[in-house]
Amino acid sequence: MQNMFSCLRWTNELMLLMFFVGSLISVCLGDIRSDVNVLFGGDRVKFFKERRRVDLSLDQYSGSGFEFKKSFIFGKFDIEIKLVPKNSAGSVTTFYLNSTHGTSHDEIDFEFLGHLHPLRYILQTKIFTNGVGGREQRIHLWFDPTKDHHKYSILWNPQVIIFYVDDTPIRIYKRNRGVLYPNMQPMTLYATIWDGSDWATDGGKVKIDWKEAPFVASYNSHNVDGCVWAGSGTKTYCNSKSPPWWKKIWTLSADEWKKLGWVKKKFMIDDYCDKKKRPLEC
Ligand SMILES: *[C@@H]1O[C@H](CO)[C@@H](O)[C@H](O)[C@H]1NC(C)=O
């Protein structure tokens, strides 16, 4: 409720802003049923009456997914997810941005890799720019992500990408000099669940157990605050004489750096930055 009211108030302020600024476009989305299209899986994408929650399920015939109708050029994207309980080995649950309207491939991903109960979920984050990936980081979470909904967010602006879990930063990717950075094309937001048995769990050694199907992940309370892409032929950047708050972020606060340090120290399993030849952005 709290969330919804602040959302409404904010929309009003934005309308005022838009009146004065003209082309600054931003949205506040609350009703998931009207904000997304079913991408695949038919009625495995299940909407709920309160219109803020949608469940995705996976069985031996299909996974499922939805995509947001609008595409964005930068923004802050939040959604709450409750992951597949118990044995989720082989399944992959996602929330990500993909540059499906562009010429080259950019992607910013949360991927939750299923596990054999009672082991723990692995959260993998990925960044592709200009078709180049290989920037995976993997962490465990500091809570059981199958018990409740937790908030997962991507902040993406011209100078920095930050991944958050319940507002704790788990990764920052800065556009330092010489770093490849996704800033040339719009991105669309997706959420999916699918069978990743060939790689997701223990490098593909543990397959999905269909006796446990359907595998259900629940999404809730999204909040998308971005610069809406107006369609092909339009300029890449939103006009922002009065930039939205998420565009003014350049780095983490001292407190956030501390938290990120804690995450890396306690929960990081795998980091592409730990190479002999350290990538520029690391
Ligand atoms: C992202 O979009 C590209 C096409 O631009 C596609 O090849 C790729 O499979 C998509 N990635 C995901 C995870 O959907």
Tab-separated table of C-alpha atoms and ligand atoms in Angstrom:
chain	number	residue	atom	x	y	z
A	1	MET	CA	0.000	0.000	0.000
A	2	GLN	CA	2.721	2.385	1.085
A	3	ASN	CA	4.469	1.638	-2.139
A	4	MET	CA	1.424	2.271	-4.245
A	5	PHE	CA	0.716	5.639	-2.683
A	6	SER	CA	4.231	6.903	-3.084
A	7	CYS	CA	3.959	5.665	-6.622
A	8	LEU	CA	0.835	7.682	-7.323
A	9	ARG	CA	2.190	10.807	-5.743
A	10	TRP	CA	5.293	10.433	-7.764
A	11	THR	CA	3.392	10.056	-10.994
A	12	ASN	CA	1.636	13.360	-10.323
A	13	GLU	CA	4.919	15.097	-9.739
A	14	LEU	CA	6.208	13.622	-12.925
A	15	MET	CA	3.254	14.825	-14.910
A	16	LEU	CA	4.053	18.311	-13.701
A	17	LEU	CA	7.675	17.799	-14.557
A	18	MET	CA	6.800	16.533	-17.997
A	19	PHE	CA	4.652	19.575	-18.556
A	20	PHE	CA	7.650	21.813	-17.998
A	21	VAL	CA	10.450	19.718	-19.324
A	22	GLY	CA	8.636	18.337	-22.306
A	23	SER	CA	10.565	15.335	-23.350
A	24	LEU	CA	11.658	13.865	-20.072
A	25	ILE	CA	9.638	10.716	-20.035
A	26	SER	CA	9.438	8.489	-17.059
A	27	VAL	CA	6.991	5.983	-15.735
A	28	CYS	CA	5.899	4.434	-12.565
A	29	LEU	CA	4.379	1.055	-13.091
A	30	GLY	CA	2.240	-0.752	-10.606
A	31	ASP	CA	-0.148	-3.019	-12.444
A	32	ILE	CA	1.875	-5.878	-13.820
A	33	ARG	CA	-0.951	-7.300	-15.847
A	34	SER	CA	-1.148	-4.167	-17.970
A	35	ASP	CA	2.609	-3.510	-18.045
A	36	VAL	CA	3.749	-6.822	-19.512
A	37	ASN	CA	3.066	-9.300	-22.293
A	38	VAL	CA	3.313	-13.048	-21.976
A	39	LEU	CA	6.508	-13.991	-23.769
A	40	PHE	CA	6.101	-17.778	-23.770
A	41	GLY	CA	4.522	-20.557	-21.759
A	42	GLY	CA	0.876	-19.478	-22.159
A	43	ASP	CA	-1.053	-19.987	-18.925
A	44	ARG	CA	2.107	-20.961	-17.091
A	45	VAL	CA	2.265	-17.189	-16.673
A	46	LYS	CA	-0.302	-16.727	-13.944
A	47	PHE	CA	-1.569	-13.287	-12.951
A	48	PHE	CA	-3.192	-12.660	-9.613
A	49	LYS	CA	-6.207	-10.599	-8.706
A	50	GLU	CA	-4.329	-7.941	-6.857
A	51	ARG	CA	-2.504	-7.300	-10.149
A	52	ARG	CA	0.894	-6.808	-8.600
A	53	ARG	CA	1.874	-10.445	-8.544
A	54	VAL	CA	2.622	-12.892	-11.332
A	55	ASP	CA	3.876	-16.470	-11.037
A	56	LEU	CA	5.962	-18.219	-13.678
A	57	SER	CA	6.079	-21.964	-13.901
A	58	LEU	CA	8.198	-24.580	-15.590
A	59	ASP	CA	7.240	-28.171	-16.421
A	60	GLN	CA	8.591	-30.787	-18.822
A	61	TYR	CA	6.697	-29.241	-21.742
A	62	SER	CA	7.695	-25.613	-21.339
A	63	GLY	CA	9.075	-22.840	-19.209
A	64	SER	CA	7.465	-19.418	-19.198
A	65	GLY	CA	8.230	-15.736	-19.239
A	66	PHE	CA	6.953	-12.217	-19.604
A	67	GLU	CA	8.343	-9.034	-21.111
A	68	PHE	CA	7.561	-5.419	-20.337
A	69	LYS	CA	5.741	-3.665	-23.150
A	70	LYS	CA	7.938	-0.591	-22.997
A	71	SER	CA	11.632	-0.424	-23.701
A	72	PHE	CA	13.963	1.885	-21.850
A	73	ILE	CA	17.115	3.894	-22.214
A	74	PHE	CA	18.452	3.852	-18.671
A	75	GLY	CA	16.497	3.602	-15.461
A	76	LYS	CA	16.085	1.832	-12.160
A	77	PHE	CA	14.266	-1.472	-12.335
A	78	ASP	CA	13.012	-3.292	-9.248
A	79	ILE	CA	11.043	-6.461	-8.796
A	80	GLU	CA	10.479	-8.789	-5.886
A	81	ILE	CA	11.034	-12.496	-6.492
A	82	LYS	CA	10.349	-15.592	-4.451
A	83	LEU	CA	12.318	-18.464	-5.918
A	84	VAL	CA	11.383	-22.100	-6.506
A	85	PRO	CA	11.272	-23.894	-3.148
A	86	LYS	CA	13.089	-27.138	-2.256
A	87	ASN	CA	14.707	-28.986	-5.149
A	88	SER	CA	15.142	-26.473	-7.950
A	89	ALA	CA	18.211	-28.104	-9.542
A	90	GLY	CA	18.497	-27.478	-13.264
A	91	SER	CA	16.059	-24.569	-13.306
A	92	VAL	CA	17.067	-21.019	-14.144
A	93	THR	CA	14.950	-18.064	-13.029
A	94	THR	CA	15.756	-14.651	-14.457
A	95	PHE	CA	15.138	-10.938	-14.422
A	96	TYR	CA	17.092	-9.044	-17.064
A	97	LEU	CA	17.438	-6.283	-19.610
A	98	ASN	CA	18.156	-7.146	-23.230
A	99	SER	CA	18.760	-4.896	-26.217
A	100	THR	CA	16.338	-6.630	-28.539
A	101	HIS	CA	15.769	-3.475	-30.623
A	102	GLY	CA	19.424	-2.791	-31.270
A	103	THR	CA	21.965	-3.919	-33.796
A	104	SER	CA	24.468	-5.378	-31.357
A	105	HIS	CA	23.759	-7.319	-28.228
A	106	ASP	CA	23.729	-5.716	-24.772
A	107	GLU	CA	22.381	-7.502	-21.732
A	108	ILE	CA	22.250	-6.955	-17.949
A	109	ASP	CA	21.077	-10.052	-16.074
A	110	PHE	CA	20.090	-11.558	-12.796
A	111	GLU	CA	20.083	-15.361	-13.138
A	112	PHE	CA	19.132	-17.579	-10.235
A	113	LEU	CA	20.601	-21.032	-10.629
A	114	GLY	CA	18.585	-23.802	-9.042
A	115	HIS	CA	20.113	-26.253	-6.593
A	116	LEU	CA	19.677	-29.613	-5.003
A	117	HIS	CA	17.949	-29.075	-1.674
A	118	PRO	CA	19.343	-28.273	0.939
A	119	LEU	CA	22.156	-26.543	-0.958
A	120	ARG	CA	21.774	-22.907	-1.748
A	121	TYR	CA	20.709	-20.918	-4.756
A	122	ILE	CA	23.469	-19.241	-6.747
A	123	LEU	CA	22.806	-15.749	-8.022
A	124	GLN	CA	24.731	-15.071	-11.198
A	125	THR	CA	24.948	-11.554	-12.652
A	126	LYS	CA	26.019	-10.912	-16.222
A	127	ILE	CA	26.809	-7.934	-18.422
A	128	PHE	CA	27.066	-8.114	-22.206
A	129	THR	CA	28.158	-5.085	-24.167
A	130	ASN	CA	28.323	-4.992	-27.910
A	131	GLY	CA	27.965	-8.760	-28.116
A	132	VAL	CA	30.758	-9.411	-25.619
A	133	GLY	CA	29.988	-11.205	-22.356
A	134	GLY	CA	32.232	-13.252	-20.095
A	135	ARG	CA	31.677	-10.937	-17.110
A	136	GLU	CA	29.928	-13.355	-14.779
A	137	GLN	CA	29.911	-13.004	-11.026
A	138	ARG	CA	28.328	-15.545	-8.715
A	139	ILE	CA	27.225	-15.159	-5.129
A	140	HIS	CA	25.206	-16.953	-2.511
A	141	LEU	CA	22.529	-14.964	-0.734
A	142	TRP	CA	22.460	-14.122	2.984
A	143	PHE	CA	18.864	-15.333	3.337
A	144	ASP	CA	16.690	-18.120	1.990
A	145	PRO	CA	15.323	-16.656	-1.276
A	146	THR	CA	12.612	-19.324	-1.508
A	147	LYS	CA	10.852	-18.328	1.732
A	148	ASP	CA	9.739	-14.786	0.876
A	149	HIS	CA	9.796	-12.220	-1.858
A	150	HIS	CA	13.012	-10.180	-1.903
A	151	LYS	CA	13.769	-7.135	-3.981
A	152	TYR	CA	16.223	-7.361	-6.889
A	153	SER	CA	17.163	-4.169	-8.692
A	154	ILE	CA	19.193	-2.990	-11.644
A	155	LEU	CA	20.284	0.614	-11.847
A	156	TRP	CA	21.526	1.459	-15.336
A	157	ASN	CA	22.542	4.980	-16.306
A	158	PRO	CA	25.144	6.475	-18.671
A	159	GLN	CA	27.972	6.112	-16.177
A	160	VAL	CA	27.295	3.120	-13.955
A	161	ILE	CA	25.422	-0.175	-13.596
A	162	ILE	CA	24.605	-1.336	-10.069
A	163	PHE	CA	22.914	-4.587	-9.052
A	164	TYR	CA	21.131	-4.558	-5.692
A	165	VAL	CA	19.558	-7.234	-3.524
A	166	ASP	CA	17.143	-5.737	-0.980
A	167	ASP	CA	18.895	-2.396	-1.601
A	168	THR	CA	22.320	-3.842	-0.768
A	169	PRO	CA	24.672	-3.404	-3.735
A	170	ILE	CA	26.143	-6.720	-4.854
A	171	ARG	CA	27.922	-5.438	-7.945
A	172	ILE	CA	29.014	-2.191	-9.570
A	173	TYR	CA	30.190	-1.771	-13.153
A	174	LYS	CA	31.633	1.638	-13.933
A	175	ARG	CA	32.203	3.210	-17.274
A	176	ASN	CA	35.848	3.917	-16.671
A	177	ARG	CA	37.959	5.105	-19.548
A	178	GLY	CA	38.314	2.347	-22.134
A	179	VAL	CA	35.572	0.153	-20.668
A	180	LEU	CA	32.969	-1.245	-23.036
A	181	TYR	CA	29.643	0.035	-21.812
A	182	PRO	CA	26.022	-0.473	-22.896
A	183	ASN	CA	24.792	3.023	-23.650
A	184	MET	CA	23.892	3.086	-27.305
A	185	GLN	CA	20.604	1.272	-27.503
A	186	PRO	CA	17.331	0.707	-25.682
A	187	MET	CA	16.720	-2.360	-23.569
A	188	THR	CA	13.613	-4.355	-22.760
A	189	LEU	CA	12.947	-5.969	-19.379
A	190	TYR	CA	12.242	-9.681	-19.136
A	191	ALA	CA	11.512	-12.317	-16.530
A	192	THR	CA	11.676	-16.015	-17.319
A	193	ILE	CA	12.000	-19.512	-15.914
A	194	TRP	CA	13.447	-22.313	-18.000
A	195	ASP	CA	15.283	-25.611	-18.008
A	196	GLY	CA	19.026	-25.016	-17.827
A	197	SER	CA	19.904	-28.619	-16.967
A	198	ASP	CA	22.803	-28.622	-19.410
A	199	TRP	CA	24.783	-26.025	-17.397
A	200	ALA	CA	22.995	-24.436	-14.461
A	201	THR	CA	23.625	-26.794	-11.549
A	202	ASP	CA	27.081	-28.113	-10.810
A	203	GLY	CA	28.136	-27.358	-14.364
A	204	GLY	CA	25.286	-29.440	-15.805
A	205	LYS	CA	25.931	-32.561	-13.745
A	206	VAL	CA	22.674	-32.233	-11.834
A	207	LYS	CA	19.618	-32.299	-14.098
A	208	ILE	CA	16.112	-31.169	-13.431
A	209	ASP	CA	13.878	-33.733	-11.703
A	210	TRP	CA	10.512	-33.548	-13.465
A	211	LYS	CA	8.843	-35.455	-10.649
A	212	GLU	CA	9.054	-32.164	-8.736
A	213	ALA	CA	7.340	-30.136	-11.485
A	214	PRO	CA	5.838	-27.607	-11.779
A	215	PHE	CA	8.648	-25.321	-10.633
A	216	VAL	CA	7.163	-21.989	-9.680
A	217	ALA	CA	8.834	-18.618	-9.152
A	218	SER	CA	6.723	-15.712	-7.971
A	219	TYR	CA	7.246	-12.068	-8.961
A	220	ASN	CA	5.724	-9.145	-7.118
A	221	SER	CA	5.634	-5.363	-6.678
A	222	HIS	CA	7.703	-4.221	-9.611
A	223	ASN	CA	8.789	-0.618	-9.772
A	224	VAL	CA	10.157	0.596	-13.048
A	225	ASP	CA	11.459	4.118	-13.175
A	226	GLY	CA	13.087	4.669	-16.508
A	227	CYS	CA	13.424	6.735	-19.574
A	228	VAL	CA	10.985	5.217	-22.054
A	229	TRP	CA	12.259	4.600	-25.533
A	230	ALA	CA	9.959	6.287	-28.024
A	231	GLY	CA	10.596	3.935	-30.946
A	232	SER	CA	13.072	3.457	-33.756
A	233	GLY	CA	14.593	6.572	-35.241
A	234	THR	CA	14.465	8.473	-31.961
A	235	LYS	CA	17.512	9.713	-30.135
A	236	THR	CA	19.324	7.386	-27.811
A	237	TYR	CA	19.306	9.652	-24.770
A	238	CYS	CA	16.247	11.042	-23.074
A	239	ASN	CA	16.373	14.767	-22.929
A	240	SER	CA	17.209	15.495	-19.351
A	241	LYS	CA	17.653	19.109	-18.427
A	242	SER	CA	16.323	17.969	-15.121
A	243	PRO	CA	17.739	14.460	-14.776
A	244	PRO	CA	15.874	11.887	-12.701
A	245	TRP	CA	17.551	10.800	-9.453
A	246	TRP	CA	18.848	7.547	-10.864
A	247	LYS	CA	20.729	9.382	-13.566
A	248	LYS	CA	22.713	11.405	-11.034
A	249	ILE	CA	24.298	8.363	-9.430
A	250	TRP	CA	27.982	7.922	-10.201
A	251	THR	CA	29.134	5.543	-7.530
A	252	LEU	CA	28.215	3.996	-4.171
A	253	SER	CA	28.059	5.803	-0.852
A	254	ALA	CA	30.658	4.956	1.800
A	255	ASP	CA	28.107	2.776	3.548
A	256	GLU	CA	27.257	0.971	0.312
A	257	TRP	CA	30.924	0.291	-0.429
A	258	LYS	CA	31.151	-1.284	2.981
A	259	LYS	CA	28.150	-3.497	2.278
A	260	LEU	CA	29.494	-4.488	-1.123
A	261	GLY	CA	32.773	-5.416	0.560
A	262	TRP	CA	30.862	-7.600	3.005
A	263	VAL	CA	29.006	-9.343	0.150
A	264	LYS	CA	32.240	-9.989	-1.743
A	265	LYS	CA	34.047	-11.282	1.289
A	266	LYS	CA	31.303	-13.523	2.634
A	267	PHE	CA	29.188	-14.579	-0.330
A	268	MET	CA	31.146	-14.302	-3.567
A	269	ILE	CA	31.807	-17.691	-5.161
A	270	ASP	CA	33.105	-16.747	-8.550
A	271	ASP	CA	34.309	-13.509	-10.048
A	272	TYR	CA	35.527	-12.962	-13.602
A	273	CYS	CA	37.625	-10.087	-12.251
A	274	ASP	CA	39.935	-12.588	-10.556
A	275	LYS	CA	41.995	-13.159	-13.640
A	276	LYS	CA	45.694	-12.684	-14.162
A	277	LYS	CA	44.950	-9.905	-16.610
A	278	ARG	CA	42.396	-7.920	-14.626
A	279	PRO	CA	39.740	-6.318	-16.837
A	280	LEU	CA	39.726	-2.490	-16.852
A	281	GLU	CA	36.347	-2.190	-15.147
A	282	CYS	CA	37.347	-4.300	-12.144
B	1	LIG	C1	18.802	-11.143	-26.028
B	1	LIG	O1	18.530	-10.732	-27.347
B	1	LIG	C2	19.344	-11.329	-28.331
B	1	LIG	C3	18.972	-10.718	-29.653
B	1	LIG	O2	19.302	-9.363	-29.654
B	1	LIG	C4	19.169	-12.835	-28.328
B	1	LIG	O3	20.043	-13.423	-29.254
B	1	LIG	C5	19.468	-13.348	-26.940
B	1	LIG	O4	19.182	-14.730	-26.880
B	1	LIG	C6	18.623	-12.639	-25.900
B	1	LIG	N1	19.032	-13.112	-24.596
B	1	LIG	C7	18.176	-13.583	-23.743
B	1	LIG	C8	18.749	-14.066	-22.441
B	1	LIG	O5	16.989	-13.606	-23.943
